[in-house]
CSV table of C-alpha atoms in Angstrom, one decimal:
chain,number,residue,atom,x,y,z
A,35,UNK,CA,1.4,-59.7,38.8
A,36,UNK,CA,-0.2,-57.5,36.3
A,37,UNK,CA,1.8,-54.3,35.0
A,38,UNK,CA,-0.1,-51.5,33.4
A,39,UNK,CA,1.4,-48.9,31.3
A,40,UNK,CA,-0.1,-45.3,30.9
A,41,UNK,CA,0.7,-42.6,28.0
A,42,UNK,CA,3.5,-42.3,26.5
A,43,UNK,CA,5.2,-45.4,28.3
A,44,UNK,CA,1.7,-47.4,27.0
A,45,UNK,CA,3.0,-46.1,23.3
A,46,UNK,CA,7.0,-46.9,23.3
A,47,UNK,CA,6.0,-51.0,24.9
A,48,UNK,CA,3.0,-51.2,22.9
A,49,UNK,CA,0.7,-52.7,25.0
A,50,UNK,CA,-1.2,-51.4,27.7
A,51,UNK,CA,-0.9,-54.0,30.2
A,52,UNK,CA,0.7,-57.5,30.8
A,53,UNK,CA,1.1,-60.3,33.1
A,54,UNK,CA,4.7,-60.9,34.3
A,55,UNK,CA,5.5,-63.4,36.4
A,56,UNK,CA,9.0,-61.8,38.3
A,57,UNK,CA,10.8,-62.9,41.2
A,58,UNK,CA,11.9,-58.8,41.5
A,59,UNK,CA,11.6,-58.3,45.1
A,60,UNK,CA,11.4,-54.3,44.4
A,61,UNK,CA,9.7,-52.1,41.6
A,62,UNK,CA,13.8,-51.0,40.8
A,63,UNK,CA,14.8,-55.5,40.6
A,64,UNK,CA,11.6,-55.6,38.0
A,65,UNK,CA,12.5,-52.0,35.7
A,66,UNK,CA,16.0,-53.8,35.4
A,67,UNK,CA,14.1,-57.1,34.2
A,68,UNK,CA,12.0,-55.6,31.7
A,69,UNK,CA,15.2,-53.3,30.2
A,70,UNK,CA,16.6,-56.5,29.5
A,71,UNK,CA,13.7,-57.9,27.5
A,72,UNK,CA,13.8,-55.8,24.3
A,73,UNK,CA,14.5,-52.4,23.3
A,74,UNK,CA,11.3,-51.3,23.2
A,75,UNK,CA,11.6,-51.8,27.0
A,76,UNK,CA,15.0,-50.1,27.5
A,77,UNK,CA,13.8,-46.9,25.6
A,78,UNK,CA,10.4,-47.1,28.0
A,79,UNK,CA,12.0,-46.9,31.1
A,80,UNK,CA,15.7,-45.3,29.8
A,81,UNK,CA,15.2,-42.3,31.9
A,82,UNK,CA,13.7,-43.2,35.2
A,83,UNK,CA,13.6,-39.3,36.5
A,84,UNK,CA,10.7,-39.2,34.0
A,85,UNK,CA,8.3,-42.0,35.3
A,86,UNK,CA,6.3,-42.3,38.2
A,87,UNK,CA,5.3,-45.6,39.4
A,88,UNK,CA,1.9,-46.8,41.4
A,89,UNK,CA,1.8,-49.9,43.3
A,90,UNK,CA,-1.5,-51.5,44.0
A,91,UNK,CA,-3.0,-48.6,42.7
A,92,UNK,CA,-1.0,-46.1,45.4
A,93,UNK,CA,1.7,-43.4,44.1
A,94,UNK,CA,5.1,-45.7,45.5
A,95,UNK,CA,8.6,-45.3,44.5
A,96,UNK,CA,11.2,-47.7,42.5
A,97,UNK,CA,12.5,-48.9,45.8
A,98,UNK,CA,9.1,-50.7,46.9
A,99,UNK,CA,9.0,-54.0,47.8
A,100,UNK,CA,7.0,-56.4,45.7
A,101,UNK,CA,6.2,-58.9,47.8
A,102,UNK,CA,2.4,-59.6,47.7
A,103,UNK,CA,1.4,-56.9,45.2
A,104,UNK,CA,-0.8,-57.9,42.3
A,105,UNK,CA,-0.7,-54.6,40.0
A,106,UNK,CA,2.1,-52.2,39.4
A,107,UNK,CA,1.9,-49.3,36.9
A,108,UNK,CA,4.2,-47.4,34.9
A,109,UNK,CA,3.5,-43.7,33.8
A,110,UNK,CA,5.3,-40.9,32.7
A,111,UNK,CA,4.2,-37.6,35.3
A,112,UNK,CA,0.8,-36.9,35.8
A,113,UNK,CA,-0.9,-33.7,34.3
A,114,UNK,CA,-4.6,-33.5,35.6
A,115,UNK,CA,-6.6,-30.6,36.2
B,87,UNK,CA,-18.6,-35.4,49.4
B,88,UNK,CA,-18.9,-36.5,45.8
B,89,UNK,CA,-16.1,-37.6,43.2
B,90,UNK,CA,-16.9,-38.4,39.4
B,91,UNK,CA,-14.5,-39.5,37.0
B,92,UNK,CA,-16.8,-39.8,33.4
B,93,UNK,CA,-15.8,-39.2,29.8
B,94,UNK,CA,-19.5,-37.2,29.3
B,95,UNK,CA,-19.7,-33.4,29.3
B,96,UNK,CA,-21.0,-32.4,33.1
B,97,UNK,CA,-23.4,-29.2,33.2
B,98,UNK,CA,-21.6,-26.2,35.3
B,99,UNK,CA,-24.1,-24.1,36.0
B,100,UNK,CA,-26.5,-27.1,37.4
B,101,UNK,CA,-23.8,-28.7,39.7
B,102,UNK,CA,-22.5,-25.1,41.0
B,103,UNK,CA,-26.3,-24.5,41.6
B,104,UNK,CA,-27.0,-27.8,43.2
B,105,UNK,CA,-23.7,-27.9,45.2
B,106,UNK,CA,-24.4,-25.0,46.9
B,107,UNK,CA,-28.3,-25.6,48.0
B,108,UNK,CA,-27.3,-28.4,49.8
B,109,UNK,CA,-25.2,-25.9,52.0
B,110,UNK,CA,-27.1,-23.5,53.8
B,111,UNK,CA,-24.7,-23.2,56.7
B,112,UNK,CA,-22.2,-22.2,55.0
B,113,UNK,CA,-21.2,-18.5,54.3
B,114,UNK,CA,-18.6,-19.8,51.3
B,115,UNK,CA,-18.6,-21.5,48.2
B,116,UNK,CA,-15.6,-21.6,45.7
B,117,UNK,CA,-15.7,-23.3,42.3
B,118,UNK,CA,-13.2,-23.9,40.2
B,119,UNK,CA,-13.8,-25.0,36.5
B,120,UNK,CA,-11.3,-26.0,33.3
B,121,UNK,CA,-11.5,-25.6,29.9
B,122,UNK,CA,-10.0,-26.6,27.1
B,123,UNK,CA,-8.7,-23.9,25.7
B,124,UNK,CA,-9.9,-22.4,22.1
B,125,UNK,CA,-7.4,-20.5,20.9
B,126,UNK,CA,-7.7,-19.1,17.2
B,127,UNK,CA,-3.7,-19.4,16.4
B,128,UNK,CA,-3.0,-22.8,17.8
B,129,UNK,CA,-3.4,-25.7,15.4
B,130,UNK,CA,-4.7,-28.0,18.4
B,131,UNK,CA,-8.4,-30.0,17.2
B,132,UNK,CA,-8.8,-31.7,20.9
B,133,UNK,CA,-7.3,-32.7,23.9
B,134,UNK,CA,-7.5,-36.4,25.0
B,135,UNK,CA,-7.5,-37.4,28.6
B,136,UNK,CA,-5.9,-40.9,29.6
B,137,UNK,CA,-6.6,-42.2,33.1
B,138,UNK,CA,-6.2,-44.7,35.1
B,139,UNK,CA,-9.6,-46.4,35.9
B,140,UNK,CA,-9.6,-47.8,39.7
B,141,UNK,CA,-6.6,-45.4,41.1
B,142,UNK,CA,-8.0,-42.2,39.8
B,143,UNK,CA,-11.2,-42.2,41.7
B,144,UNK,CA,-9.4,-43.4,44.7
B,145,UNK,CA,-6.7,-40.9,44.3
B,146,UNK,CA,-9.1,-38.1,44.1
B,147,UNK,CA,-11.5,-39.2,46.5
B,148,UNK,CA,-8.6,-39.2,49.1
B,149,UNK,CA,-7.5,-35.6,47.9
B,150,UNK,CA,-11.2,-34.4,48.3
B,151,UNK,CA,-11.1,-36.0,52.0
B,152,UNK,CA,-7.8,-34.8,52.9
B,153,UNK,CA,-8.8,-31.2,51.6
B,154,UNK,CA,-12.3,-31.6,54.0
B,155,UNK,CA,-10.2,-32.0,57.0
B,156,UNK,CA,-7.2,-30.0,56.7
B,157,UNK,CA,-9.5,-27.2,56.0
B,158,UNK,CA,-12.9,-27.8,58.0
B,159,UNK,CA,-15.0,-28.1,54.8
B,160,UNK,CA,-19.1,-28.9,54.8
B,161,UNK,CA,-18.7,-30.7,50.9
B,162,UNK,CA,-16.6,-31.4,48.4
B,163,UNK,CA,-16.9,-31.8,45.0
B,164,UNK,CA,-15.0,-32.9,42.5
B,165,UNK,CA,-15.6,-34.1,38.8
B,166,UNK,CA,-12.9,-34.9,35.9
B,167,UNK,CA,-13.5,-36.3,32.7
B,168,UNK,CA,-11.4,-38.3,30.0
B,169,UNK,CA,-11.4,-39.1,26.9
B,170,UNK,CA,-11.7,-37.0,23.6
B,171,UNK,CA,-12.7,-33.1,23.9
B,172,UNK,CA,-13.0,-30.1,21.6
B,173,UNK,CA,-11.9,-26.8,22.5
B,174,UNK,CA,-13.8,-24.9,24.3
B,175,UNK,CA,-15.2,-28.1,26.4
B,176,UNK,CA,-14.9,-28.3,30.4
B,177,UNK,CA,-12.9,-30.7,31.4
B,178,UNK,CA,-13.1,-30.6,35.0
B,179,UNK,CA,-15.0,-28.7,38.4
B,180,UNK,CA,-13.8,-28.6,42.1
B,181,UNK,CA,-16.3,-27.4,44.2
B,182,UNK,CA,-15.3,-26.5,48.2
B,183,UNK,CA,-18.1,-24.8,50.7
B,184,UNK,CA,-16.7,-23.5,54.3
B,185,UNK,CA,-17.7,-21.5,56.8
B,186,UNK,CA,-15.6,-18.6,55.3
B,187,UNK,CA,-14.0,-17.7,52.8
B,188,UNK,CA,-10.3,-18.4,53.2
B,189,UNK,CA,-10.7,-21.9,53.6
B,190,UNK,CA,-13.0,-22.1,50.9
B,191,UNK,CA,-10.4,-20.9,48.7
B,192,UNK,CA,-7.3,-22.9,50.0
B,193,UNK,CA,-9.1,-25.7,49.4
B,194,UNK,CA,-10.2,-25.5,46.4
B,195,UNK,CA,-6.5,-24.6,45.1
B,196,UNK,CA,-4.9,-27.5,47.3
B,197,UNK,CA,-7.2,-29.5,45.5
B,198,UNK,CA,-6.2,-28.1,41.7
B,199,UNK,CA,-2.4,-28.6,43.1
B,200,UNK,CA,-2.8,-31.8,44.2
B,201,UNK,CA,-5.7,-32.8,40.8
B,202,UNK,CA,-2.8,-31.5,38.6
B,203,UNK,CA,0.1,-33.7,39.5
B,204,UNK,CA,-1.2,-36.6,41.3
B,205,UNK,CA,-4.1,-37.6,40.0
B,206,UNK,CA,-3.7,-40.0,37.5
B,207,UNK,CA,-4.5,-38.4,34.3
B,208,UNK,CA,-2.5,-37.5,31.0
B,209,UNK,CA,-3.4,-34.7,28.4
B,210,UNK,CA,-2.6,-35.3,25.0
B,211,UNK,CA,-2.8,-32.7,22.1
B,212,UNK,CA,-4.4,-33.7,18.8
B,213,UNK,CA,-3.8,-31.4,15.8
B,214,UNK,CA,-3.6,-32.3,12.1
B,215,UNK,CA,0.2,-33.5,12.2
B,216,UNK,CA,-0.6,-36.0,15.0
B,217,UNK,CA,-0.2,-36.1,18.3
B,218,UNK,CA,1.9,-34.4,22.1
B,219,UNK,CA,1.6,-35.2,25.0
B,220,UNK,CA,1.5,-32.5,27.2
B,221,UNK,CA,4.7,-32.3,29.7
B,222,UNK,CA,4.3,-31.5,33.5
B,223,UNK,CA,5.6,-28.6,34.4
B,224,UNK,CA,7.9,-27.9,37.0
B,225,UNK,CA,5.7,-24.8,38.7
B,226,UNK,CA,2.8,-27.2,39.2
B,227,UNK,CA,4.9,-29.3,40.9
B,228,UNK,CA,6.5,-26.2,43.1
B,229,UNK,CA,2.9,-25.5,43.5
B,230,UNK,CA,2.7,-28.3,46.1
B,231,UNK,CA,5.5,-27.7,48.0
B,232,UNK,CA,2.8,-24.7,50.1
B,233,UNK,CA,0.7,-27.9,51.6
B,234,UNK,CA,3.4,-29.6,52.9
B,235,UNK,CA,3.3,-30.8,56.9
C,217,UNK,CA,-17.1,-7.2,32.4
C,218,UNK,CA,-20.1,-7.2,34.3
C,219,UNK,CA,-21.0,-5.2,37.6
C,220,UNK,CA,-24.7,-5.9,39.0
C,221,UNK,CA,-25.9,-4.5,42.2
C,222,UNK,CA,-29.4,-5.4,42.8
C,223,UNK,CA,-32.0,-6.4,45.7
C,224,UNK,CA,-33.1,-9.7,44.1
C,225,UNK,CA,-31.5,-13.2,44.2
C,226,UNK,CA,-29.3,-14.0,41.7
C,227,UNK,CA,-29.7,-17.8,39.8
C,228,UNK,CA,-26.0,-18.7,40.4
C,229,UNK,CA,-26.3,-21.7,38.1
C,230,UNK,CA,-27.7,-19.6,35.2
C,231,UNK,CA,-24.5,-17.0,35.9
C,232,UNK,CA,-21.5,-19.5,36.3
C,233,UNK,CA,-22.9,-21.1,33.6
C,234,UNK,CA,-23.5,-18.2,31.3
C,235,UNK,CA,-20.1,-16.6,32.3
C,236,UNK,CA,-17.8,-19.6,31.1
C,237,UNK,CA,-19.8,-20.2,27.8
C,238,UNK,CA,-18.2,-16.6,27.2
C,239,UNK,CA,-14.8,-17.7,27.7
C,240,UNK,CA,-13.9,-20.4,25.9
C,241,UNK,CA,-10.4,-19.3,25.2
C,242,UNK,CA,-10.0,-18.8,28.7
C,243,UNK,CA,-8.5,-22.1,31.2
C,244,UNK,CA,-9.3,-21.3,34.2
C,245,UNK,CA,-13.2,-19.9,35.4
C,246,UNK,CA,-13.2,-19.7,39.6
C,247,UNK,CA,-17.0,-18.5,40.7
C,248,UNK,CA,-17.1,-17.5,44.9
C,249,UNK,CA,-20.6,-17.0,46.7
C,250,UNK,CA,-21.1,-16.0,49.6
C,251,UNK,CA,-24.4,-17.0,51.2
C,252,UNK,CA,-26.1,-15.7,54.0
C,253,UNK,CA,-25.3,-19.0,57.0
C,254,UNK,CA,-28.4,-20.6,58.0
C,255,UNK,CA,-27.0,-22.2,61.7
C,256,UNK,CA,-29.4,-23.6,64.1
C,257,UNK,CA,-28.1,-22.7,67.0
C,258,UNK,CA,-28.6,-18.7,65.8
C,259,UNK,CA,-31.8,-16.5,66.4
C,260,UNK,CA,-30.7,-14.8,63.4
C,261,UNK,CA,-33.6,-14.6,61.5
C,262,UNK,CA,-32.3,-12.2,59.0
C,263,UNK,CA,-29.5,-10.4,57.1
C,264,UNK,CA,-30.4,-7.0,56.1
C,265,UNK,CA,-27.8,-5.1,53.6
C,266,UNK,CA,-27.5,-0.8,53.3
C,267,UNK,CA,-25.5,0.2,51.0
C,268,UNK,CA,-24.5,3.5,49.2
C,269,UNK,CA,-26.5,3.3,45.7
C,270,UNK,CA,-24.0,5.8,43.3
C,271,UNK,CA,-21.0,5.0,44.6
C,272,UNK,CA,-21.2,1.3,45.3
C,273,UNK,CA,-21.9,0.8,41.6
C,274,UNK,CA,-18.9,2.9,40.9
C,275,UNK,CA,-16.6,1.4,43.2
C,276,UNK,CA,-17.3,-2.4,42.5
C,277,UNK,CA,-16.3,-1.5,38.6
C,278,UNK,CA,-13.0,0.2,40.1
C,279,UNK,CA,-12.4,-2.7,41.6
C,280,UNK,CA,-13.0,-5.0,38.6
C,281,UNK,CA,-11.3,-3.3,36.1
C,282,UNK,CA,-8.2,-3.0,38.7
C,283,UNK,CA,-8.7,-6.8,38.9
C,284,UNK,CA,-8.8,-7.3,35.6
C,285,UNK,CA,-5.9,-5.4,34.8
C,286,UNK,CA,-3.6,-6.9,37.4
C,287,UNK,CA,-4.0,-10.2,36.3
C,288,UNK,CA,-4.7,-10.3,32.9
C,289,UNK,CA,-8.0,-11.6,33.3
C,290,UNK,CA,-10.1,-12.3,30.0
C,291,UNK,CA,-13.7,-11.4,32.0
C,292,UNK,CA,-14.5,-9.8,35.8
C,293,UNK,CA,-18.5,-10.5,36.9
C,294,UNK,CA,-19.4,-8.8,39.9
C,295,UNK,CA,-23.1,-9.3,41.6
C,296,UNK,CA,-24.0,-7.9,45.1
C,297,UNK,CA,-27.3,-7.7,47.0
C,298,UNK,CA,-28.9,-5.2,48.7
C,299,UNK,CA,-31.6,-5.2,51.3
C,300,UNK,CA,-33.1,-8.1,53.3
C,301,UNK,CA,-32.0,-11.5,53.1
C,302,UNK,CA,-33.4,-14.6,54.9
C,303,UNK,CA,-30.4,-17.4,56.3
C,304,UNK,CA,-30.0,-19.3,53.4
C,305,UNK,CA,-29.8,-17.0,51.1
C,306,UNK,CA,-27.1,-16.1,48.2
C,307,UNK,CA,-25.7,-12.5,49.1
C,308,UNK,CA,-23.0,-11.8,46.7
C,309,UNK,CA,-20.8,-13.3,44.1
C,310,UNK,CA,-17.7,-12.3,41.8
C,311,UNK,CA,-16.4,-14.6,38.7
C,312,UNK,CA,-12.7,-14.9,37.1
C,313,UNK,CA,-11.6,-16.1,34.1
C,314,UNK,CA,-8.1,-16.4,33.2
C,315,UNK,CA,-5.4,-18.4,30.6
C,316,UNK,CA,-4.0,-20.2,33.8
C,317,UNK,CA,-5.9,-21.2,37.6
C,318,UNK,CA,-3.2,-19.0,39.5
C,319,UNK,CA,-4.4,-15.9,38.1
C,320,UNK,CA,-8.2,-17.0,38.2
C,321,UNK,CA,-7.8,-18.2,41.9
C,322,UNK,CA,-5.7,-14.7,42.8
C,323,UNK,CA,-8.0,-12.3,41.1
C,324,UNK,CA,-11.3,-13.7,42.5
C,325,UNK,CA,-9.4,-13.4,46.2
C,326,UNK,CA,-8.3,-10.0,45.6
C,327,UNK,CA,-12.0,-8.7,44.7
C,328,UNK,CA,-13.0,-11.1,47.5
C,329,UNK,CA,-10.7,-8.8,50.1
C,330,UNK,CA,-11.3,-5.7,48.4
C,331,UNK,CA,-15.5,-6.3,48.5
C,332,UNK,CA,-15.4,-6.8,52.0
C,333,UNK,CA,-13.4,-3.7,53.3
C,334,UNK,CA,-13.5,-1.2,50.6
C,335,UNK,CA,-17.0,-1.4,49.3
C,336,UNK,CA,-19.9,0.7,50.7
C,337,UNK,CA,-22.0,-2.1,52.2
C,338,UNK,CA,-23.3,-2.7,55.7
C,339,UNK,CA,-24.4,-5.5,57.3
C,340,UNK,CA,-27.2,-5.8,60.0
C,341,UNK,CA,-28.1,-8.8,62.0
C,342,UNK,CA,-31.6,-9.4,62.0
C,343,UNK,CA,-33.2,-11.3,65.5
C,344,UNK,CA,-35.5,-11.4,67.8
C,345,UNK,CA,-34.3,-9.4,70.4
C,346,UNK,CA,-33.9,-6.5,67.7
C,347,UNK,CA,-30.8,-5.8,65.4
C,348,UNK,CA,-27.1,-6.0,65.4
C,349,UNK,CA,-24.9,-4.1,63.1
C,350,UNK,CA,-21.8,-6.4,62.1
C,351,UNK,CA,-18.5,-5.5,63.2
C,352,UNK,CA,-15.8,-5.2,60.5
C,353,UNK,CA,-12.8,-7.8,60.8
C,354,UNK,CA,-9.2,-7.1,61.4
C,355,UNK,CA,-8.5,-9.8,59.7
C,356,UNK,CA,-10.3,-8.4,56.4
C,357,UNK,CA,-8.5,-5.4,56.8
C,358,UNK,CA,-5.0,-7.4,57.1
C,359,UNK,CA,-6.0,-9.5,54.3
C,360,UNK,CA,-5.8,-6.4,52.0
C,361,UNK,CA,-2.1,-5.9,52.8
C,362,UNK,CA,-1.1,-8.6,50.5
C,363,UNK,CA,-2.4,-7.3,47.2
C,364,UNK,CA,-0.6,-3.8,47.8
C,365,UNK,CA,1.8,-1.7,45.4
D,276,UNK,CA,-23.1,20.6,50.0
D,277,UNK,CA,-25.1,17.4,50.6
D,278,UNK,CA,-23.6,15.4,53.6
D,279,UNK,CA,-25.1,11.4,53.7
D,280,UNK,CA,-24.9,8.9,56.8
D,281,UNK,CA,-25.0,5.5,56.7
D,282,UNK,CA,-24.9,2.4,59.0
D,283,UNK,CA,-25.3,3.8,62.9
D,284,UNK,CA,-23.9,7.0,61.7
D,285,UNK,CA,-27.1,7.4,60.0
D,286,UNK,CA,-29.2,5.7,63.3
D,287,UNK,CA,-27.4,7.7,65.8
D,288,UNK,CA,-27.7,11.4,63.8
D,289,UNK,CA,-31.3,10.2,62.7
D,290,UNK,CA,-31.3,11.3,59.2
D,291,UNK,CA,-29.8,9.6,55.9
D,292,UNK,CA,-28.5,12.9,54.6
D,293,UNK,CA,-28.9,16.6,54.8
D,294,UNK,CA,-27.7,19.9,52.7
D,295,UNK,CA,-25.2,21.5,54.8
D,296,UNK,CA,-23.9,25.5,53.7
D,297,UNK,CA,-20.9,25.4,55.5
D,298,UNK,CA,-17.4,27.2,54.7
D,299,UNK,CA,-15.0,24.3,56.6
D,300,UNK,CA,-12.1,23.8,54.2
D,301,UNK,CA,-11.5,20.1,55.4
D,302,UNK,CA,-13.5,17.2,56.1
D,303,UNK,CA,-12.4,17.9,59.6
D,304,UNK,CA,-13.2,20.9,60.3
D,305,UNK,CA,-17.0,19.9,59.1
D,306,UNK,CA,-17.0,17.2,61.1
D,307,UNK,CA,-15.7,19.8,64.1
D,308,UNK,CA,-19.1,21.4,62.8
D,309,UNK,CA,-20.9,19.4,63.2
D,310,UNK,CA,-19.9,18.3,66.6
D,311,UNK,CA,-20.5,21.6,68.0
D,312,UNK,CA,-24.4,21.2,66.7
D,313,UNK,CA,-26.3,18.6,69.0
D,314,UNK,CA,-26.0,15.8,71.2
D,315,UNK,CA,-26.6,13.6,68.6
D,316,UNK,CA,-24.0,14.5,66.3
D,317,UNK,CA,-21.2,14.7,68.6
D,318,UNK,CA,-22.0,10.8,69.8
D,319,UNK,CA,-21.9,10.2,66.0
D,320,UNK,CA,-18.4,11.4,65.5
D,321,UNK,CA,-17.1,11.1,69.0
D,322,UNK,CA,-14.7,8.5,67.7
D,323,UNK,CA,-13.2,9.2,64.5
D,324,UNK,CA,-10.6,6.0,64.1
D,325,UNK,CA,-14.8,4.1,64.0
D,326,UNK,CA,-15.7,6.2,61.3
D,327,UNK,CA,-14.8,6.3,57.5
D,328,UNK,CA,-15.7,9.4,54.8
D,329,UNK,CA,-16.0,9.5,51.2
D,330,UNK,CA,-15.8,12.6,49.2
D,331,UNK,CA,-18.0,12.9,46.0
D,332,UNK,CA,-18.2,9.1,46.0
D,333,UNK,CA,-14.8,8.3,46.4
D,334,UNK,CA,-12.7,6.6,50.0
D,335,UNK,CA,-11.3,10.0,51.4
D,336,UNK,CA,-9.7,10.6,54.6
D,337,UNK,CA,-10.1,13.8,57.1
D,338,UNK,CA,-7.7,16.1,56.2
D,339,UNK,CA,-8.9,16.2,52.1
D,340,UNK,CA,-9.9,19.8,51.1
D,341,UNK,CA,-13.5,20.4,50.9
D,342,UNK,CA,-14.1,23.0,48.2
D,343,UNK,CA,-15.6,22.1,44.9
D,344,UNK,CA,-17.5,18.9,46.7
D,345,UNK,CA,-20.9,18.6,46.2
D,346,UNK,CA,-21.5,15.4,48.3
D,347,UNK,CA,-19.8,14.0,51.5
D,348,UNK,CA,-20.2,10.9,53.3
D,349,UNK,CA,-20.0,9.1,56.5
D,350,UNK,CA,-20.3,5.8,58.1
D,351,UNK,CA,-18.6,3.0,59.6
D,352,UNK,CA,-16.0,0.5,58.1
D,353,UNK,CA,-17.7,-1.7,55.5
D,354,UNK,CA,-18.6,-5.1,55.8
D,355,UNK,CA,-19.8,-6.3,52.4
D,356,UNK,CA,-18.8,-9.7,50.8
């Protein structure tokens, strides 16, 4: 599955997007995955009231299934307009 | 209906103009435009817009056809840009016609509600000591709370 | 701040255009037009507009500068037509500019309300069968109620 | 005092505006005038809560004082926009 990372989330990983191969069954199962990888990762998602999450490209939330998704993103909150 | 997401500079007064020619039957038209603001006392040089290319224009174009049928519209337009801009730049234009007036409004401001906290950009400040993003702010999310159900 | 009242079209591009180029530390520009509904089903052939030339000029700035004031707005532009109009046809419109949209949006409703109850226009329905002079609206008149004291 | 119609105030009396000499104190008690003239008037004003009247320009209502005014108005409830 790919994972994206937007803004400020993109600047603490590093990287704007990966491949991670995850047997998460839920957006939460993969956040606790990737806090465990390095700290980079723990200080990118250490608050989770201040990300938003898309799945497949849809506004979702960190209880969503995973199952058959090819692209999740990370994001802190949107400010359009 | 008509949804652009493009880093160039879009021309107000020729997309106001040809927006409403193509809508003769009806009485309203609303436009909404912003700008980056040119302030003399703030250090800012530009504002840069991330986005996220794929979901954004789906996200709006489902705003913009939400917004045509929750409020009977004729046309929709809507156009955001990203990237780097100077002050004083436009960085985005709603554009709502209706038979009258009211809905031409509503619309147009569910639409800036909806553009400002679900659409998938992010504003970040540039001024000579770096860099900021800018934070969301809670009244823009209260701001929704009006359109729901 | 600008007040026109005048029998000939206006270029709406040309104004929206020319009216945010003058506001560059402003955020927020919201333009309204109303235009004169071209339906098919209507034997309207034409909209013909009296007004009271003195006053009308005097109470369209009234209403400007009390929008203006009220919501802190950096520029008020306010055209209106007199005389005939075919369907089709542009009629009025009023531009805002503000730091944020709530103010720009709020303002350009409040003239909206104000133009269609407390300024000295009338409106005649132009057909066939001869002329109709257009009702006002208790609805316009309700709509007023908000913006009071 | 000049007195101006407007709308089917103005159809109905048949003029757009007039000099009147009168010595009413009110609005109303020139619109009672006028009444009392002709046919024509007294359909024009037959229903007052139709009608609205500026004074000098400005919105007025029936009972404001009349002296000093050099121009009165009447017509129907606007519909501009």
């Amino acid at each position: 599955m790919d994972v994206l990372y937007f803004a400020w989330v993109r600047e603490r990983i590093g990287l704007p997007r990966e491949r991670i191969d995850s047997d998460a069954a839920t957006v939460g199962e993969l956040v606790a995955e990737l806090r465990k990888r390095e700290a980079r990762y723990a200080a990118a998602f250490a608050d989770l009231s201040a990300l938003r999450v898309a799945v497949d490209q849809e506004l979702s939330d960190f209880d969503a299934p995973l199952q058959g998704v090819r692209e999740v993103a990370f994001f802190p909150p949107m400010t359009g307009g | 209906m008509r949804v652009v997401v493009q880093q160039e500079p879009f021309d107000l007064g020729a997309e106001a103009a040809a927006f409403a020619a193509g809508h003769r039957d009806m009485g309203a038209i609303v436009t909404f435009t912003g700008v980056v603001r040119d302030l003399p006392e703030t250090p800012i040089t530009a504002m840069e817009i991330e986005h996220y290319p794929g979901m954004t224009e789906a996200a709006l174009t489902a705003m913009a056809q939400d917004a045509g049928s929750r409020f009977g519209l004729g046309d929709v337009l809507v156009i955001h840009r990203f990237g780097r801009m100077a002050p004083g730049e436009m960085i985005m234009m709603v554009a709502t016609a209706a038979p009258h007036r009211k809905d031409a409004f509503d619309a147009a401001q569910f639409l800036m509600d909806y553009l400002k906290s679900r659409a998938p950009f992010w504003k970040r400040e540039i001024s000579a000591d770096g860099s900021v993003w800018v934070a969301s702010k809670d009244e823009d999310e209260a701001a929704l709370s009006r359109w729901k159900g």
